XYZ file of C-alpha atoms in Angstrom:
666
model
C 0.000 0.000 0.000
C 1.558 3.284 -1.113
C 1.640 6.326 1.157
C 0.554 4.488 4.268
C -1.816 6.565 6.435
C -0.519 7.684 9.794
C -3.063 5.673 11.765
C -1.594 2.380 10.546
C 0.602 1.297 13.435
C 2.952 -1.669 13.372
C 0.134 -4.025 14.391
C -2.003 -2.963 11.440
C 0.712 -3.124 8.794
C -0.035 -6.822 8.019
C -3.542 -5.715 7.048
C -2.512 -2.752 4.901
C -3.617 -4.447 1.676
C -7.095 -5.148 3.048
C -7.421 -1.568 4.266
C -6.317 -0.376 0.824
C -8.903 -2.653 -0.805
C -11.665 -1.131 1.332
C -10.496 2.357 0.429
C -10.524 1.412 -3.249
C -14.152 0.246 -2.989
C -15.136 3.588 -1.430
C -13.235 5.538 -4.091
C -14.708 3.570 -6.965
C -18.229 3.813 -5.583
C -17.840 7.540 -5.050
C -16.722 8.012 -8.661
C -19.658 5.954 -9.912
C -22.212 7.940 -7.915
C -20.699 11.299 -8.865
C -21.685 14.445 -6.973
C -22.948 13.053 -3.659
C -25.116 16.055 -2.817
C -26.923 15.781 -6.159
C -27.149 12.000 -5.848
C -28.726 12.272 -2.362
C -31.975 13.773 -3.627
C -34.556 11.066 -2.906
C -36.387 13.329 -0.435
C -36.847 15.858 -3.242
C -37.615 13.377 -6.016
C -40.009 11.044 -4.197
C -43.103 11.328 -2.065
C -45.762 14.005 -2.283
C -44.233 17.263 -3.491
C -45.740 20.641 -4.306
C -44.943 21.759 -7.855
C -43.435 25.186 -8.497
C -46.241 26.177 -10.860
C -48.969 24.822 -8.606
C -50.425 21.383 -8.123
C -48.792 18.238 -6.809
C -46.466 15.492 -7.960
C -46.109 12.096 -6.347
C -43.442 9.490 -7.069
C -42.566 6.129 -5.492
C -39.764 3.651 -6.223
C -41.453 0.225 -6.432
C -40.067 -1.904 -9.294
C -41.847 -5.035 -8.058
C -45.308 -3.461 -8.159
C -47.783 -3.801 -11.014
C -50.131 -0.968 -10.014
C -50.159 1.755 -7.356
C -53.024 4.024 -6.294
C -53.134 6.890 -3.830
C -55.938 6.291 -1.343
C -57.036 8.532 1.502
C -59.486 11.061 2.887
C -59.707 12.693 -0.521
C -61.277 9.640 -2.239
C -62.932 7.736 0.591
C -59.959 5.366 0.830
C -61.025 3.714 -2.451
C -58.890 3.180 -5.523
C -59.831 5.384 -8.457
C -58.321 6.142 -11.842
C -58.025 9.771 -10.823
C -55.380 8.832 -8.264
C -53.661 6.027 -10.151
C -49.891 6.317 -10.601
C -48.192 5.591 -13.912
C -45.133 3.410 -14.281
C -42.076 5.302 -15.515
C -38.442 4.295 -15.957
C -36.193 2.859 -13.266
C -38.978 1.150 -11.347
C -40.715 4.438 -10.484
C -44.440 5.134 -10.350
C -45.517 8.742 -10.760
C -48.551 10.989 -10.922
C -49.275 14.714 -11.252
C -52.398 16.200 -9.658
C -54.250 19.540 -9.559
C -53.895 21.786 -6.534
C -57.358 20.895 -5.235
C -56.541 17.156 -5.144
C -55.031 17.369 -1.671
C -55.266 19.695 1.288
C -53.159 20.152 4.387
C -53.856 17.567 7.082
C -55.470 14.902 4.912
C -54.436 11.280 5.479
C -53.345 8.923 2.727
C -51.520 5.697 1.884
C -50.520 3.710 -1.170
C -52.584 0.839 -2.499
C -49.834 -1.359 -3.954
C -50.578 -4.307 -6.271
C -48.019 -6.923 -7.183
C -48.207 -10.304 -8.865
C -50.301 -12.423 -6.528
C -50.832 -9.833 -3.845
C -51.885 -6.438 -2.545
C -51.027 -4.270 0.439
C -51.483 -0.786 1.808
C -48.174 0.994 2.255
C -46.884 4.315 3.575
C -44.707 6.177 1.034
C -41.020 5.563 1.689
C -40.166 9.275 1.774
C -43.259 10.479 3.655
C -42.354 13.506 5.774
C -45.362 13.328 8.070
C -46.844 10.088 9.447
C -49.525 9.897 12.116
C -51.318 7.189 14.067
C -55.086 7.104 14.434
C -55.914 7.104 18.151
C -58.880 4.772 17.714
C -57.649 2.249 15.143
C -53.901 2.585 15.935
C -53.286 2.494 12.178
C -50.503 4.686 10.774
C -50.933 6.732 7.614
C -49.098 9.506 5.811
C -50.427 13.025 6.167
C -50.439 15.825 3.640
C -48.286 18.491 5.252
C -48.281 21.979 3.784
C -48.890 24.482 6.601
C -49.879 28.025 5.686
C -47.057 29.495 7.751
C -43.815 27.569 7.204
C -41.337 27.682 10.064
C -38.784 30.507 9.971
C -35.394 29.955 11.538
C -34.239 32.700 13.894
C -30.856 31.475 15.115
C -27.832 30.103 13.256
C -26.042 26.950 14.221
C -23.596 27.611 17.078
C -19.931 26.800 16.440
C -19.215 23.096 16.783
C -17.579 22.398 20.152
C -13.982 21.277 20.166
C -14.976 18.852 22.913
C -18.614 17.682 22.695
C -20.162 17.420 26.156
C -23.262 15.476 25.209
C -26.616 15.310 26.944
C -28.401 12.222 25.631
C -32.162 12.633 25.880
C -35.528 11.248 24.817
C -38.292 13.830 24.453
C -41.108 11.397 25.182
C -39.788 10.390 28.601
C -38.329 13.769 29.545
C -41.339 14.975 31.534
C -42.136 14.084 35.129
C -45.778 13.394 34.408
C -46.748 9.864 33.397
C -47.301 10.134 29.657
C -45.543 11.039 26.425
C -43.671 14.336 26.453
C -43.676 16.648 23.459
C -41.159 18.696 21.470
C -42.682 21.862 22.939
C -42.446 20.623 26.518
C -38.843 19.597 25.965
C -38.070 22.987 24.460
C -39.700 24.915 27.298
C -38.793 22.681 30.259
C -35.492 20.996 29.460
C -33.261 23.036 27.175
C -32.391 25.667 29.759
C -31.639 22.927 32.311
C -29.243 21.283 29.888
C -27.434 24.517 29.067
C -27.222 25.494 32.745
C -25.806 22.065 33.583
C -22.784 22.749 31.379
C -23.531 20.576 28.348
C -22.880 21.932 24.860
C -24.457 19.215 22.705
C -27.932 17.697 22.824
C -28.324 14.185 21.426
C -31.980 13.336 20.810
C -33.144 9.756 20.555
C -36.221 8.313 18.825
C -36.711 11.206 16.401
C -37.717 9.324 13.237
C -41.171 7.714 13.271
C -41.430 4.274 14.860
C -44.624 2.280 15.361
C -43.747 0.807 18.774
C -42.969 3.426 21.417
C -41.121 0.888 23.554
C -38.521 0.289 20.852
C -36.772 3.465 22.096
C -36.937 4.661 18.498
C -34.661 1.966 17.104
C -37.294 0.191 14.964
C -37.759 3.001 12.469
C -40.638 2.820 10.014
C -40.612 6.230 8.286
C -37.096 7.574 7.942
C -38.026 11.091 6.800
C -40.826 11.772 9.309
C -40.161 13.213 12.779
C -42.280 11.150 15.157
C -45.739 12.713 15.355
C -46.289 11.345 18.873
C -44.067 14.222 20.075
C -45.568 16.974 17.893
C -45.343 18.550 14.465
C -42.233 19.066 12.310
C -42.499 22.809 13.012
C -42.484 22.170 16.754
C -39.406 19.992 16.354
C -37.742 22.790 14.420
C -38.624 25.253 17.169
C -36.879 22.969 19.680
C -33.726 22.959 17.559
C -33.883 26.714 17.032
C -34.213 27.377 20.773
C -31.325 24.994 21.483
C -29.166 26.920 19.019
C -30.143 30.170 20.746
C -28.767 28.695 23.978
C -25.510 27.648 22.292
C -26.436 23.967 22.180
C -25.609 21.889 19.129
C -28.263 19.279 18.319
C -27.535 15.827 16.945
C -29.935 12.920 16.558
C -29.657 9.159 16.606
C -29.610 8.073 12.973
C -30.712 4.458 12.627
C -29.426 3.183 9.294
C -28.336 -0.186 10.647
C -31.774 -1.811 10.281
C -35.487 -1.049 9.911
C -38.711 -2.245 11.464
C -40.043 -5.498 10.017
C -43.646 -4.217 9.886
C -45.065 -4.132 6.362
C -48.070 -1.849 6.844
C -45.997 0.819 8.616
C -42.464 0.296 7.338
C -40.429 -0.471 4.229
C -40.556 -4.263 4.399
C -42.085 -5.679 1.179
C -42.817 -2.119 0.059
C -43.408 -3.305 -3.508
C -44.356 -6.885 -2.659
C -40.790 -8.205 -2.847
C -38.589 -8.833 0.175
C -35.495 -7.323 -1.448
C -36.321 -3.748 -2.493
C -34.420 -2.047 0.331
C -33.163 -5.130 2.133
C -31.260 -8.335 1.573
C -33.488 -11.184 0.460
C -34.191 -14.183 2.656
C -32.490 -14.868 6.003
C -29.649 -12.453 5.185
C -32.185 -9.636 5.314
C -33.361 -10.435 8.845
C -31.547 -9.459 12.027
C -31.593 -12.558 14.245
C -31.611 -10.651 17.548
C -33.417 -7.404 16.742
C -36.276 -8.965 14.712
C -35.841 -6.332 12.025
C -34.844 -5.922 8.379
C -31.270 -5.380 7.164
C -30.435 -2.958 4.364
C -28.578 -4.067 1.243
C -25.885 -1.378 1.057
C -24.700 -2.602 -2.354
C -27.845 -1.342 -4.134
C -27.696 2.179 -5.604
C -31.354 2.735 -4.714
C -30.658 1.980 -1.056
C -27.601 4.227 -1.057
C -29.649 7.029 -2.569
C -32.382 6.565 0.050
C -30.030 6.511 3.042
C -27.700 9.267 1.854
C -30.746 11.422 1.093
C -31.898 10.796 4.642
C -28.614 12.233 5.949
C -28.957 15.280 3.719
C -32.631 15.771 4.601
C -32.174 15.890 8.378
C -29.190 18.239 8.070
C -30.800 20.701 5.698
C -34.489 20.542 6.587
C -33.986 20.632 10.362
C -30.705 22.531 10.654
C -29.167 19.726 12.698
C -25.531 19.687 13.752
C -24.812 16.020 13.158
C -25.645 12.427 13.972
C -24.867 9.509 16.189
C -24.993 6.518 13.851
C -26.654 3.663 15.690
C -25.640 0.004 15.433
C -22.436 0.463 13.453
C -21.034 -2.838 14.731
C -24.086 -4.650 13.378
C -23.584 -2.957 10.017
C -19.891 -3.770 9.688
C -20.035 -7.516 10.272
C -22.319 -10.185 8.899
C -22.359 -11.749 12.382
C -23.587 -8.303 13.623
C -21.304 -8.513 16.659
C -23.629 -11.046 18.292
C -21.788 -13.134 20.886
C -18.518 -12.003 19.351
C -15.465 -10.944 21.324
C -12.958 -8.890 19.362
C -9.688 -10.117 20.811
C -7.221 -9.532 17.962
C -6.829 -7.493 14.797
C -7.660 -10.627 12.810
C -11.268 -10.243 13.937
C -11.572 -6.963 12.009
C -10.344 -8.307 8.699
C -12.210 -11.575 8.178
C -14.623 -12.562 5.441
C -17.420 -11.560 7.819
C -16.622 -7.872 7.307
C -19.271 -6.093 5.203
C -17.329 -3.848 2.828
C -20.557 -2.504 1.305
C -21.709 -1.219 4.709
C -18.277 0.304 5.356
C -18.416 2.046 1.987
C -21.857 3.459 2.769
C -20.643 4.844 6.118
C -17.624 6.449 4.459
C -19.806 8.063 1.777
C -22.291 9.229 4.424
C -19.505 10.978 6.310
C -18.187 12.584 3.132
C -21.674 13.833 2.271
C -22.471 15.125 5.759
C -19.220 17.063 6.039
C -19.575 18.439 2.527
C -23.027 19.820 3.374
C -21.916 21.112 6.777
C -18.161 20.968 7.473
C -18.756 21.548 11.190
C -21.061 18.541 11.555
C -20.474 16.041 14.360
C -20.631 12.344 13.473
C -20.311 9.611 16.080
C -20.128 5.859 15.487
C -21.883 3.649 18.010
C -19.453 0.760 17.745
C -18.541 -1.787 20.377
C -15.976 -3.652 18.280
C -13.308 -0.945 18.278
C -12.788 -1.380 14.545
C -9.590 0.454 13.501
C -10.124 3.357 11.142
C -13.728 4.220 11.968
C -12.674 7.688 13.106
C -9.911 8.065 10.512
C -10.353 10.275 7.426
C -11.873 8.679 4.335
C -8.871 9.970 2.387
C -6.681 7.733 4.552
C -8.792 4.592 4.233
C -11.046 5.298 7.226
C -14.808 5.636 7.580
C -14.583 9.353 8.353
C -16.406 9.558 11.688
C -15.379 12.378 14.002
C -15.787 10.233 17.115
C -16.388 6.683 18.226
C -18.548 5.926 21.255
C -16.463 4.213 23.971
C -19.064 1.588 24.734
C -16.724 -0.573 26.793
C -16.267 2.015 29.557
C -19.717 1.600 31.147
C -19.166 -2.156 31.113
C -15.994 -1.640 33.126
C -17.653 0.585 35.725
C -20.730 -1.591 36.158
C -18.683 -4.785 36.388
C -16.464 -3.238 39.058
C -19.446 -1.895 41.010
C -21.355 -5.167 40.784
C -18.700 -7.835 41.301
C -15.904 -6.361 43.441
C -15.670 -5.087 46.986
C -14.291 -1.550 47.168
C -11.029 -2.910 48.570
C -10.589 -5.008 45.420
C -10.840 -2.190 42.903
C -7.771 -2.092 40.661
C -7.461 1.636 39.983
C -4.575 1.199 37.576
C -6.533 -1.427 35.662
C -9.607 0.789 35.476
C -7.482 3.682 34.214
C -6.005 1.408 31.544
C -9.474 0.453 30.328
C -10.679 4.076 30.333
C -7.737 5.154 28.144
C -7.501 2.035 25.958
C -7.947 3.620 22.537
C -5.908 4.543 19.531
C -4.239 7.913 20.093
C -5.269 9.322 16.731
C -8.927 8.374 17.296
C -11.299 10.658 19.155
C -13.831 8.937 21.390
C -16.843 9.813 23.551
C -16.521 8.529 27.121
C -19.277 7.980 29.659
C -20.138 6.113 32.854
C -23.678 5.298 31.806
C -26.145 6.009 29.021
C -29.714 4.884 28.435
C -28.429 1.354 27.714
C -27.437 0.626 31.297
C -30.801 1.633 32.786
C -33.137 -0.243 30.455
C -35.500 -2.571 32.291
C -33.487 -5.375 33.839
C -30.630 -2.948 34.547
C -30.053 -0.157 37.029
C -28.660 3.337 37.022
C -25.230 3.638 38.615
C -26.584 5.284 41.756
C -29.113 2.469 42.103
C -26.339 -0.067 41.525
C -24.260 1.503 44.311
C -27.013 2.161 46.859
C -29.762 -0.247 45.816
C -33.143 0.273 47.514
C -31.652 2.807 49.929
C -32.286 5.456 47.247
C -35.979 5.170 48.122
C -35.586 5.680 51.860
C -32.323 7.436 52.694
C -31.645 10.254 50.232
C -32.686 12.975 52.674
C -29.806 15.289 53.497
C -30.198 14.496 57.202
C -30.307 10.709 56.856
C -26.617 10.027 57.584
C -26.926 6.711 55.802
C -23.504 5.140 55.171
C -24.604 3.309 52.014
C -25.788 6.601 50.518
C -22.577 8.353 51.623
C -20.588 5.726 49.729
C -22.806 5.849 46.638
C -22.657 9.635 46.367
C -18.881 9.742 46.843
C -18.221 7.074 44.203
C -20.805 8.490 41.784
C -18.875 11.770 41.696
C -15.449 10.151 41.460
C -16.447 7.799 38.638
C -17.600 10.702 36.532
C -14.545 12.814 37.205
C -12.213 9.860 36.560
C -13.994 9.200 33.248
C -13.987 12.844 32.186
C -10.281 13.251 32.934
C -9.502 10.057 30.995
C -11.780 10.907 28.060
C -10.485 10.895 24.525
C -12.421 13.661 22.829
C -15.843 14.008 24.402
C -18.114 13.099 27.301
C -21.748 11.979 27.589
C -24.504 11.424 30.093
C -28.117 10.332 29.740
C -30.722 12.734 31.053
C -31.090 12.479 34.803
C -27.946 10.451 35.350
C -26.036 13.623 36.180
C -28.040 13.817 39.405
C -28.265 10.078 39.996
C -31.780 9.392 38.736
C -32.643 6.320 40.784
C -34.842 4.206 38.549
C -34.516 2.122 35.410
C -36.245 2.834 32.089
C -39.287 0.763 31.199
C -41.630 1.895 28.454
C -45.326 1.044 28.633
C -45.925 -2.546 27.565
C -48.260 -5.406 28.283
C -45.928 -6.774 30.966
C -46.205 -3.627 33.106
C -49.859 -2.864 32.461
C -48.939 -0.205 29.873
C -47.610 2.023 32.641
C -45.555 5.193 32.118
C -44.229 5.141 35.679
C -40.677 4.357 34.597
C -40.772 6.119 31.213
C -40.258 9.599 32.671
C -37.682 11.658 34.572
C -38.310 12.884 38.109
C -36.797 16.379 38.049
C -38.391 17.130 41.411
C -35.814 14.849 43.027
C -33.017 17.046 41.706
C -34.830 20.263 42.673
C -35.885 19.269 46.212
C -33.532 21.056 48.675
C -34.112 18.305 51.247
C -32.698 15.559 49.023
C -29.105 14.764 48.120
C -29.648 14.402 44.381
C -28.957 18.115 43.963
C -25.408 17.611 45.269
C -24.613 15.211 42.419
C -26.044 17.625 39.847
C -24.096 20.537 41.303
C -20.858 18.551 41.276
C -21.440 17.464 37.675
C -21.990 21.087 36.620
C -18.887 22.423 38.371
C -16.757 19.529 37.139
C -17.734 20.307 33.555
C -17.234 24.029 34.055
C -13.647 23.555 35.225
C -12.671 21.359 32.305
C -14.586 23.026 29.485
C -14.265 26.752 30.186
C -11.655 27.120 28.821
C -11.662 23.816 26.961
C -8.909 21.995 28.812
C -9.832 18.613 27.344
C -9.355 19.517 23.698
C -5.988 18.737 22.227
C -4.511 17.259 25.393
C -3.898 13.692 26.478
C -4.381 12.516 30.083
C -1.050 11.980 31.818
C -0.624 9.840 34.914
C 1.882 11.523 37.214
C 1.737 9.161 40.150
C -0.025 5.882 40.840
C 0.175 4.028 44.127
C -1.938 0.952 43.460
C -1.848 -0.408 47.014
C -3.229 2.867 48.394
C -5.673 3.334 45.490
C -4.243 6.793 44.860
C -3.634 8.208 41.392
C -2.627 11.685 40.217
C -3.482 12.778 36.673
C -2.737 15.925 34.684
C -5.155 17.003 31.958
C -5.082 20.320 30.152
C -3.241 22.129 32.928
C -5.416 20.796 35.756
C -4.115 18.258 38.234
C -6.523 15.768 39.785
C -5.632 13.479 42.684
C -7.973 10.598 43.489
C -8.103 8.519 46.658
C -10.435 5.608 45.953
C -9.550 3.857 49.207
C -12.808 3.133 51.075
C -11.399 3.370 54.615
C -8.037 5.174 54.697
C -7.632 8.954 54.733
C -3.984 9.847 54.194
C -2.210 12.684 55.996
C 0.906 14.360 54.546
C 0.685 12.036 51.589
C 3.443 12.694 49.060
C 2.358 12.897 45.425
C 4.796 13.393 42.561
C 4.016 16.571 40.593
C 5.902 18.957 38.326
C 7.834 21.459 40.471
C 5.966 24.562 41.597
C 3.023 25.699 43.696
C -0.596 24.600 43.300
C -3.984 26.028 44.326
C -6.960 23.859 45.249
C -9.877 24.708 42.934
C -12.475 22.250 44.222
C -12.824 18.828 45.750
C -15.530 16.177 45.669
C -15.832 16.181 49.481
C -17.125 19.750 49.693
C -20.358 20.169 51.630
C -21.993 21.825 48.608
C -21.469 18.490 46.811
C -22.851 16.346 49.615
C -19.463 15.690 51.234
C -18.039 16.253 54.699
C -15.851 19.332 54.147
C -12.728 17.519 55.308
C -10.418 19.707 53.206
C -9.871 23.425 53.798
C -10.929 25.251 50.592
C -8.503 27.377 48.590
C -5.354 25.782 49.984
C -1.975 26.151 48.286
C 0.511 23.329 48.030
C 4.242 23.479 47.307
C 6.493 20.828 45.874
C 9.874 19.969 47.293
C 12.624 17.754 45.880
C 12.860 14.165 47.051
C 15.315 11.512 45.974
C 13.847 8.197 44.831
C 16.740 5.830 44.333
C 19.073 7.423 41.818
C 16.459 9.906 40.538
C 15.308 13.224 41.912
C 11.558 13.902 41.905
C 9.312 16.716 43.136
C 6.611 15.947 45.651
C 3.825 17.864 47.375
C 2.155 16.648 50.553
C -1.626 16.390 50.755
C -4.380 15.394 53.088
C -6.373 12.917 50.994
C -9.647 11.886 52.634
C -11.064 8.497 51.684
C -13.233 8.387 48.562
C -12.302 11.912 47.555
C -10.836 13.646 44.523
C -9.171 17.068 44.565
C -8.630 19.347 41.559
C -5.619 21.660 41.500
C -4.254 24.323 39.214
C -0.553 25.075 38.967
C 0.149 28.671 39.848
C 1.104 30.773 36.848
C 4.554 31.509 38.251
C 5.295 27.789 38.166
C 7.370 28.103 41.345
C 7.117 28.918 45.031
């Protein structure tokens, strides 16, 4: 391979030819498709569109169909010649209609005939899909409001370090029910900005028939879910977020699609292979969903258009691509441990999916160079966050999905005395240096029914009875102390960004369980209890306040960007570690029972000022450290080497954050 990219280390050199072959596929496909922005026009070419000179045009890609009719409110849901589509080239069906044929708010579907069968279908590029409250049937809706939305605020500059607040609008309210875009805009955005986050990641945006799927079984890829409100209301949420300086990204689910035929794309034209692989290859064995065939130009056009549509129509700032591991491997990552580089370069790697992801990143960054793209990948595939020009997939970041597994395994299986702090640090920083990653202690995944939030994992049922500030409960004391330290340890070790799921910043106590038959269709656990955070009698507020101040110290100015965490001292037996990151120095004492007096920690020579510590009373601690202290290093010989050491009082389960004085000396 000529001109080897810089991200190919010595361990990847044996695979250079395979990486070059992947890059060649992307290059050849890109040349064949031509101008990607022009190619990604399905949202403009298909569906119900208003014509410039008046009237309407409708087009659908359905090569397997023999006849297609538009049926809806406008014709009593009966097929008629007036609304029959004509077959054109390339498998398209098309019709042009007078202005009076449709009006805003009317419902419609496609009546699709194929050899030996018939079915009602929702247009693939429908931009508005609604569910009838009585029948529960989904249909497309004519959407042409008299007063189109007008943007007021530009996109804010993309953050050098994304501090991401992962959220779900439907479960963001405290009331038991489905929240709306408007409620999220009015009740949550200011909270998120005040908490110190600069990026909002919204889940479950595209329409999905089953609410409990968390938005991952998408049916209509171009329609914001109507259960949360109108497209204009969604735009108003984004506009308000931009006014507050928040970038907005959404979960983009291009890894699979819902299997439903009446609501989704499955057998859209009567065949099982229009958008998906045919037969068993087109079915996800664990997710019970359909799998796209990324080798088909029509599928590429559909998915790339979806990227362009969300960016341009809704002024979004980027995407988190869901299920990338499932896309990249024909085994979908199921029951697969990636233990060597060989695992990334087997015949089970899907080069077509890789090529699609690379083209998607090229397109997204061509439309908006400041866009943020994140790969949700658990495999750690090399090159995902490397430039397409260097044989990578072009993502800006990869989600560090292994980090929560580390924290929850430690919390669940080991006594505090058994925690290997050096081992945890190794896992938190185990990434390729040239690859930017998003680190986190927990996301929505950890709290889905059957799991627990981290605070619940640490304190168990005591969160229900002992979170009052006056309780003095030792289990709660421990949980609060470790909750803060885990987050700070993860932030300091992060490789490009940081994330939390809504409510986890204040230790939301309960799991997530959407209404379903098994829980009596209850919304009790599909909501967020903000009153817990706001109640001055409860200790949740301490966790939220610590999270806010922790982020403030490291992001204003942005001390995380462009720096690498550096371990200065690690005393494994004492569970003490000192780390420098972006000019701040953080010393952790994870020991559950020992508070160390005059404890020597190796630091660069000079004087240091204490900025904050996790044991402060305002963070639910015991105020064991005098605020605003200064510390001075002194030389100490260690064997044949001279080192500089400062002495500290390090209370148990406490972290302190220091800044080196500008003079750099005493």
